Tab-separated table of C-alpha atoms in Angstrom:
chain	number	residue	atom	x	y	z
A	27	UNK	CA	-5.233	-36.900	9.261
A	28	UNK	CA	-2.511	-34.372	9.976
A	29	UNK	CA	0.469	-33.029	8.245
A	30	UNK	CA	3.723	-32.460	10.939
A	31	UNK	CA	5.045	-28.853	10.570
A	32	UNK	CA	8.478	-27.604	12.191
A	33	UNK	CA	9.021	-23.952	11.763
A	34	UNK	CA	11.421	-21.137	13.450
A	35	UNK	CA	9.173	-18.353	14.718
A	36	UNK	CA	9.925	-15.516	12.267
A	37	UNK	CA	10.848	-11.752	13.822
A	38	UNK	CA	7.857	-10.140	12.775
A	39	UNK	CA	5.819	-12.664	14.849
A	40	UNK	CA	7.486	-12.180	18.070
A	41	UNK	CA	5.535	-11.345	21.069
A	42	UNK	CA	2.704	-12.264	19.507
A	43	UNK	CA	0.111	-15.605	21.232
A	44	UNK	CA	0.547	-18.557	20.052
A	45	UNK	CA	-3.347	-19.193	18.617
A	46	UNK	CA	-2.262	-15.760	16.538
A	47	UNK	CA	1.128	-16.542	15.716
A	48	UNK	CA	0.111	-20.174	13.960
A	49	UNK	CA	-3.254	-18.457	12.468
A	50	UNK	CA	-0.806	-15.881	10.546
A	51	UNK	CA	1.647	-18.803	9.621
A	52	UNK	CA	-0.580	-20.862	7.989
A	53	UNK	CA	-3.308	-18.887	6.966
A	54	UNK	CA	-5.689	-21.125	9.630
A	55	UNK	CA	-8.484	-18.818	11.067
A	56	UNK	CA	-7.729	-17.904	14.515
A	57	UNK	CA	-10.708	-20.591	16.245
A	58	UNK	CA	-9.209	-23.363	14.128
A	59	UNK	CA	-5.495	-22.628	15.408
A	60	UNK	CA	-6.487	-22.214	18.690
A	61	UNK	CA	-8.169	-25.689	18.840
A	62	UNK	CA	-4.784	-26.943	17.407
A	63	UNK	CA	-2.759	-25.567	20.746
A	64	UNK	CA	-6.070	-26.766	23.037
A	65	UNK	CA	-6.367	-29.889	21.526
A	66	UNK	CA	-2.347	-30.525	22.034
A	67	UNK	CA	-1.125	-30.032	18.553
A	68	UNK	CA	1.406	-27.186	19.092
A	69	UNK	CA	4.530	-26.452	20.920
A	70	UNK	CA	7.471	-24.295	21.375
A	71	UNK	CA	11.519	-25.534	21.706
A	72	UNK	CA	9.706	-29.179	22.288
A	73	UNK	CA	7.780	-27.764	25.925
A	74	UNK	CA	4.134	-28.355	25.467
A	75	UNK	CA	2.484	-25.043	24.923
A	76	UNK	CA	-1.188	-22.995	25.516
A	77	UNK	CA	-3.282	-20.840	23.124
A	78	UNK	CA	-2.385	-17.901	25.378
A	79	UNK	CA	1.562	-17.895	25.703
A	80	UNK	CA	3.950	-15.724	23.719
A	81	UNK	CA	6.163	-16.769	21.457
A	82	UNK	CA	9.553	-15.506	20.432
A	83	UNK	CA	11.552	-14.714	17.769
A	84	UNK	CA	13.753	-17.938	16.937
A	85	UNK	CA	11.928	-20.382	18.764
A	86	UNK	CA	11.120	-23.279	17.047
A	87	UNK	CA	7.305	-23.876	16.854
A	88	UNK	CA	5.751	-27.755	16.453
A	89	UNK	CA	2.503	-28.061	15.273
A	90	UNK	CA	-0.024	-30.514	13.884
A	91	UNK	CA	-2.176	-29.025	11.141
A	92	UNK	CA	-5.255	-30.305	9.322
A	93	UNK	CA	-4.024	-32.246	5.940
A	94	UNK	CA	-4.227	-30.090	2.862
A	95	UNK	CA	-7.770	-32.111	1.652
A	96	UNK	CA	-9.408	-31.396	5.200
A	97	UNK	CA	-8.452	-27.269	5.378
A	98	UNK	CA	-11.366	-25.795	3.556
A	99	UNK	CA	-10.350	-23.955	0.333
A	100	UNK	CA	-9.668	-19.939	0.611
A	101	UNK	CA	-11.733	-17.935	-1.652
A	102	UNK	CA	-10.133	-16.984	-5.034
A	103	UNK	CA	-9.783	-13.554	-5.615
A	104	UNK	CA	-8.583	-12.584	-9.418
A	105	UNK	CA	-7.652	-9.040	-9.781
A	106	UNK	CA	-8.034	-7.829	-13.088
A	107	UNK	CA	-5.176	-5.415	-13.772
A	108	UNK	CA	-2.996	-6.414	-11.242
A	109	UNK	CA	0.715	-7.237	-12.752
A	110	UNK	CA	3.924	-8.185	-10.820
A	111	UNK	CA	6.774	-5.805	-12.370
A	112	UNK	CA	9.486	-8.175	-9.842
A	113	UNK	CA	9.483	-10.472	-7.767
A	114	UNK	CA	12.367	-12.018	-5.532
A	115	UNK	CA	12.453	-13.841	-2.369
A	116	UNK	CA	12.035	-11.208	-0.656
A	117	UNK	CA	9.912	-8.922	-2.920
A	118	UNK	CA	6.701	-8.369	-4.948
A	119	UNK	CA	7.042	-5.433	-6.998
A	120	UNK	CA	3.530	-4.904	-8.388
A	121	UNK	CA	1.457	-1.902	-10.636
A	122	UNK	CA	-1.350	-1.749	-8.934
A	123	UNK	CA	-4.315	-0.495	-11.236
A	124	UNK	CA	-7.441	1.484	-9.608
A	125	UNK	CA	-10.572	0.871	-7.988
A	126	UNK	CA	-8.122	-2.099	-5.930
A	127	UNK	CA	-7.394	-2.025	-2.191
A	128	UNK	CA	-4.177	-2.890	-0.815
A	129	UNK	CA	-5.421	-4.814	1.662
A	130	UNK	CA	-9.199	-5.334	3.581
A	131	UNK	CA	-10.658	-3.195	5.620
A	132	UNK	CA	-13.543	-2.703	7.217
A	133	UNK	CA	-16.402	-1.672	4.398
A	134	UNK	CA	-14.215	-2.524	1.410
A	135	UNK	CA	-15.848	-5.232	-0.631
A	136	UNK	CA	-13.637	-4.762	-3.244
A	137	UNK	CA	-10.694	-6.487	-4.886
A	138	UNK	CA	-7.449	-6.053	-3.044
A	139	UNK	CA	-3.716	-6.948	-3.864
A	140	UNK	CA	-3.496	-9.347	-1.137
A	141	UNK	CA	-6.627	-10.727	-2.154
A	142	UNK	CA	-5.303	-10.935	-6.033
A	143	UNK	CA	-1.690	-11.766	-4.806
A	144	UNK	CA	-2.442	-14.922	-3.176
A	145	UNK	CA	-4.921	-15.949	-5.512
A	146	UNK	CA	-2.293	-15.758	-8.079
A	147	UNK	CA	-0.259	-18.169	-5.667
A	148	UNK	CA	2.311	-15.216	-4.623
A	149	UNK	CA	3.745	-16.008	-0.769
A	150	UNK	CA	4.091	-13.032	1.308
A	151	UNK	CA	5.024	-11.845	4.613
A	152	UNK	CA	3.143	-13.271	7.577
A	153	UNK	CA	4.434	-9.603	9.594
A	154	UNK	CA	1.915	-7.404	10.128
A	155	UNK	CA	-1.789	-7.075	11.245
A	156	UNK	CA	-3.810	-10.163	9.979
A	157	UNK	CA	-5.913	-8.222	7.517
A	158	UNK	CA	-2.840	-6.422	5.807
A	159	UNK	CA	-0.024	-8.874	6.009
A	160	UNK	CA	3.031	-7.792	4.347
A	161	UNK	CA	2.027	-4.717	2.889
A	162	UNK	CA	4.511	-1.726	4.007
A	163	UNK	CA	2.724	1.151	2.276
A	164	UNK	CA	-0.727	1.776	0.858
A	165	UNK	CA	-1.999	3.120	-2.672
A	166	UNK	CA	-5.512	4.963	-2.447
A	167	UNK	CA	-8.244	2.682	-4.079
A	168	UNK	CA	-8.414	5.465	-6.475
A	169	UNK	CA	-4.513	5.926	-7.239
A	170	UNK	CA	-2.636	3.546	-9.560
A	171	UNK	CA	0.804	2.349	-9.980
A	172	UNK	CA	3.685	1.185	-8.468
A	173	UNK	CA	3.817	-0.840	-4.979
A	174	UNK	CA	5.832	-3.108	-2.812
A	175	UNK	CA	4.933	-5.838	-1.012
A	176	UNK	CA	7.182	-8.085	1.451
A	177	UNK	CA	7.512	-11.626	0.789
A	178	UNK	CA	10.021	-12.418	4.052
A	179	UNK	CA	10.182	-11.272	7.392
A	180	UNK	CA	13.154	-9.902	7.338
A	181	UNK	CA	12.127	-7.780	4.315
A	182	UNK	CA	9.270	-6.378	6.071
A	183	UNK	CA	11.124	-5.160	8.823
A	184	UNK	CA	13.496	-3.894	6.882
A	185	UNK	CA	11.134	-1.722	4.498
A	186	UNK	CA	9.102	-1.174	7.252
A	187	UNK	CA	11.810	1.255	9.136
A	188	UNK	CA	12.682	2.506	5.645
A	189	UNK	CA	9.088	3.773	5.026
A	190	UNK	CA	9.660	5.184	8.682
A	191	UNK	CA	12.945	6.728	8.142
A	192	UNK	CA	11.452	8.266	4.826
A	193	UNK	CA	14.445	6.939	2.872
A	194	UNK	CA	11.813	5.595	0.142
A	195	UNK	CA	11.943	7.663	-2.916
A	196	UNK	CA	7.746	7.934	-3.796
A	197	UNK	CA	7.139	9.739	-6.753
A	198	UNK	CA	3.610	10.456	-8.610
A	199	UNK	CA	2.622	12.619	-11.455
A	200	UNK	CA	-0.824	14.166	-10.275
A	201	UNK	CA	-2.521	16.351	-12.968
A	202	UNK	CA	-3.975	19.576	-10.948
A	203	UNK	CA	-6.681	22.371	-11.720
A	204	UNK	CA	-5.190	25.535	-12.263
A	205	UNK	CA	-1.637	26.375	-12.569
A	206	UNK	CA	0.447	26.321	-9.107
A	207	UNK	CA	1.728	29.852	-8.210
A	208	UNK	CA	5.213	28.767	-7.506
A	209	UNK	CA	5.380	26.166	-10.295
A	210	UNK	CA	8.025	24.621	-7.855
A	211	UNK	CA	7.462	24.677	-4.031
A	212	UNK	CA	7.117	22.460	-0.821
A	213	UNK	CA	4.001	21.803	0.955
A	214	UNK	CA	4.543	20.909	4.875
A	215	UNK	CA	1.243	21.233	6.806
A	216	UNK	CA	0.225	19.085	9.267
A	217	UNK	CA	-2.930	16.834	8.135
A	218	UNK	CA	-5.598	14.388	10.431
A	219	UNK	CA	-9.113	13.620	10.216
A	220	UNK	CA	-11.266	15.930	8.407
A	221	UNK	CA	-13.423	17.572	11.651
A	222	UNK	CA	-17.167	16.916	10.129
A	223	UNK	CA	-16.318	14.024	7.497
A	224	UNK	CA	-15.550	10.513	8.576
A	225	UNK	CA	-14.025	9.617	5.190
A	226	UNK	CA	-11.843	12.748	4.148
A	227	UNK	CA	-8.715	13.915	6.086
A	228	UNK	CA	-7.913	17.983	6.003
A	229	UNK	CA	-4.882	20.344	7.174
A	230	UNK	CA	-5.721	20.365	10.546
A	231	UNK	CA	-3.464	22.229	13.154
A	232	UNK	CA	-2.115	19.238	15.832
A	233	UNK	CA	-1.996	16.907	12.806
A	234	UNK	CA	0.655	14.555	11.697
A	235	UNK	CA	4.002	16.394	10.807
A	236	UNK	CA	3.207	16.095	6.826
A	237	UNK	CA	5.474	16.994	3.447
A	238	UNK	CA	4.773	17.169	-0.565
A	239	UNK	CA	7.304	18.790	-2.688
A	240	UNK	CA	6.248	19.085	-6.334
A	241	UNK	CA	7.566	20.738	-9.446
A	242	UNK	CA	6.063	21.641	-12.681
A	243	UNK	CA	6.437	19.480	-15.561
A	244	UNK	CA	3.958	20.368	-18.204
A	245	UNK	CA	1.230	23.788	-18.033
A	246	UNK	CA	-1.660	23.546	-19.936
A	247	UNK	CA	-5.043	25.965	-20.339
A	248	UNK	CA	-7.200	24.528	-17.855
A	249	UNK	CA	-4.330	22.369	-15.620
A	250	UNK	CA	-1.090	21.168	-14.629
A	251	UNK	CA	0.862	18.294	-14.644
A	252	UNK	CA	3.236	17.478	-11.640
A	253	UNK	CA	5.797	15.873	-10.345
A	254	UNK	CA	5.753	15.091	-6.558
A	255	UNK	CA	7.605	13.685	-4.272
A	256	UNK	CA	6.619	12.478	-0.876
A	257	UNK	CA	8.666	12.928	2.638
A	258	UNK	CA	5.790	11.017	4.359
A	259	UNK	CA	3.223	9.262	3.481
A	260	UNK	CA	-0.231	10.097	4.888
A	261	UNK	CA	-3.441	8.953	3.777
A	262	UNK	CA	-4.384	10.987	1.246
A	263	UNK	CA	-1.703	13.348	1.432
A	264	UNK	CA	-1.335	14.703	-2.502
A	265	UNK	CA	-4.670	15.116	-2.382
A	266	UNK	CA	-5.562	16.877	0.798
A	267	UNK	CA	-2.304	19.182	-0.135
A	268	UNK	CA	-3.222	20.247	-3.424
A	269	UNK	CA	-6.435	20.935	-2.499
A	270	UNK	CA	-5.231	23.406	0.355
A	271	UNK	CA	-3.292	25.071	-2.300
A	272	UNK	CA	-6.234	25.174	-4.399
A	273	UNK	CA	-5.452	23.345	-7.270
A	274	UNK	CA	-7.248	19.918	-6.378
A	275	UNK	CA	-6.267	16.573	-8.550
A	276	UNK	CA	-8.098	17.016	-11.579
A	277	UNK	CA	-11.206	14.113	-10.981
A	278	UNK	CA	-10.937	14.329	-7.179
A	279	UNK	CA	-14.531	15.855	-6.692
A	280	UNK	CA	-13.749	14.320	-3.004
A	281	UNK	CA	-11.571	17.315	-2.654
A	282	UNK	CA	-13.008	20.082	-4.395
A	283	UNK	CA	-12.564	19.445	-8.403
A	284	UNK	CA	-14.592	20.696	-10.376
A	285	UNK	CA	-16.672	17.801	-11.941
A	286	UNK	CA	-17.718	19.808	-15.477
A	287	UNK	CA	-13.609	19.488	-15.751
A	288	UNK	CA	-13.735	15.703	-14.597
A	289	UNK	CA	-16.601	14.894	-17.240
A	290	UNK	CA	-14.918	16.495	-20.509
A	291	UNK	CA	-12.295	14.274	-19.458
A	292	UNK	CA	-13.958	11.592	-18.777
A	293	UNK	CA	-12.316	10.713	-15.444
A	294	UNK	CA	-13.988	8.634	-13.022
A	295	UNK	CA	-11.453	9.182	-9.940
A	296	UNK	CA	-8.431	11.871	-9.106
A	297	UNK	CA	-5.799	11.980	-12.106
A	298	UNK	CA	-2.774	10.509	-9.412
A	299	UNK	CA	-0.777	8.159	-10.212
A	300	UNK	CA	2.214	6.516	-8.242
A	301	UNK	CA	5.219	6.196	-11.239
A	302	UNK	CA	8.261	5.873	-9.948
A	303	UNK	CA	9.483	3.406	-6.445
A	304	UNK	CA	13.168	3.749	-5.566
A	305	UNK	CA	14.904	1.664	-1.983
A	306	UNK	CA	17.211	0.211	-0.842
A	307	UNK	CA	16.565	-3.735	-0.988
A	308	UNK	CA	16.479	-5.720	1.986
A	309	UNK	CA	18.667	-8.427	1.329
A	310	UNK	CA	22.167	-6.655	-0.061
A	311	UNK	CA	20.981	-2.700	0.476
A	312	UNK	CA	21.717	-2.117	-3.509
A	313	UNK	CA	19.160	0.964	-4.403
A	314	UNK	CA	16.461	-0.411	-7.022
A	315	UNK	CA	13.719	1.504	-8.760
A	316	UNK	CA	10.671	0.200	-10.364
A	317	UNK	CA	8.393	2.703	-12.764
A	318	UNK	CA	4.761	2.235	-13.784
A	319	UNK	CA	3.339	3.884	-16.924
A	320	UNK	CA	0.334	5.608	-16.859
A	321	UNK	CA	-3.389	3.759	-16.382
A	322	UNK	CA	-4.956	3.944	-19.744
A	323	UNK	CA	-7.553	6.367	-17.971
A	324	UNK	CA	-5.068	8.653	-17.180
A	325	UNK	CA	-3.211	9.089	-20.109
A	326	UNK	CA	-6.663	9.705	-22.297
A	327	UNK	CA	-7.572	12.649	-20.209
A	328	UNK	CA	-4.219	14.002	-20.463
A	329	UNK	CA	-4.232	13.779	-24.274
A	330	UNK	CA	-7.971	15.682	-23.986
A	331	UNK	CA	-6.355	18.434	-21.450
A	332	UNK	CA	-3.364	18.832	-24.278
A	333	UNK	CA	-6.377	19.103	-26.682
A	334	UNK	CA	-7.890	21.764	-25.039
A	335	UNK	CA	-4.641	24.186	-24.225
């Protein structure tokens, strides 16, 4: 049996084959989409179509899909941690708590918001590569807080070109060693791979064009608590940057903490956490901002760094 399916090819799908496009649509693996279009079961503005041709934005696609109680069930993935703060059409709004991926990727075994967002029955955008569908910016396994995800297309272009046109506001409180000499200042050095370790990046002159401001909220004895704001957003940008300044993320041991600090504390990953996500939304262009409090982990080793001053 087969259930009849008539659907406009969405913008973030255009260009793309046909065996990929109706794989991403309806979460088919990409063998058992194209037997679909081999076997006849697919076409585009009613001409019959192949696995290979392109499709375009606004086309309307016609396919034949296996019935719901022949497609074999997708693996449930329930993320412990993992709340929605909104949701909208167009939207998911979630705090994303640590030791969780945004998406797979190649060597993570882990949980993921994907993973946790479509187990909790949460639609999202088919845009993007397969493995990180809808997801417009990324959260370090080891960071928590607050992150968007695109539900429609149109949303995840959108967002995309914001992220792009750094007209985001991304702000984190990161607790670093040491005290910052100026307590307010601007970081802009270019980062990239770190030259002899595959999973660390570094300052590295030819990198990425790369920008942290921060500013001083709270000094204590042995540390300092920050408030950041990102221009870009490179992988592991806070971290690399503090770290060339010399004051590492207390807990990031990755990037030169000290880990005597990290175990009075009893932190198990960098004190970073995403708390504030400001942009314009996608459907109207009203601003919105979402705010995360701080991971219970977080906020314990703060109230031990107080205790210490």
């Amino acid at each position: 049996m087969t259930a009849h399916r008539t659907v406009p090819v969405p913008e973030g799908l255009d260009g793309l084959r046909l065996d990929a496009a109706i794989s991403r649509l309806f979460g088919l693996s990409r063998t058992a989409a194209a037997q679909i279009v081999t076997g006849g079961g697919a076409s585009l503005d009613g001409r019959p179509a192949a696995k290979s041709d392109r499709v375009s934005a606004g086309e309307t696609l016609d396919v034949e899909l296996p019935s719901p109680e022949q497609a074999p069930s997708a693996p449930v993935e329930v993320v412990e941690g993992l709340h929605v703060l909104y949701e909208d059409d167009d939207v998911l709004v979630v705090d994303k708590p640590v030791g969780v991926a945004a998406h797979p990727s190649p060597g993570w075994e882990g949980p993921t918001v994907i993973g946790g967002l479509a187990a909790a029955g949460h639609r999202v955008s088919t845009s993007g590569a397969e493995e990180r569908q809808g997801v417009v910016h990324r959260l370090d396994v080891g960071t928590s807080g607050v992150m968007v995800v695109a539900k429609s297309e149109h949303a995840y272009t959108v967002l995309k070109d914001a992220f792009r046109q750094r007209t985001v506001d991304k702000r984190y409180h990161g607790l670093v060693q040491g005290h910052p000499d100026p307590m307010t200042g601007t970081v802009d050095a270019p980062i990239d791979r770190h030259p002899t370790s595959a999973y660390k990046f570094a300052v590295v002159a030819g990198g990425r064009d790369s920008v942290t401001h921060y500013e001083t909220i709270e000094a204590f004895r042995h540390a300092t608590l920050l408030d950041i704001h990102l221009e870009t957003g490179r992988t592991h940008q806070i971290r690399v940057h503090m770290a060339a300044l010399k004051h590492p993320c207390v807990g990031d041991v990755t990037y030169g903490a000290d880990p005597t600090l990290s175990k009075k504390l009893g932190l198990e990953r960098q004190w970073l956490h995403a708390v504030r996500l400001g942009f314009a939304h996608p459907s109207d262009g009203r601003w919105v901002e979402f705010a995360s409090p701080y991971a219970p982990d977080l906020q314990r080793a703060l109230d031990r760094i107080a205790d210490m001053s």
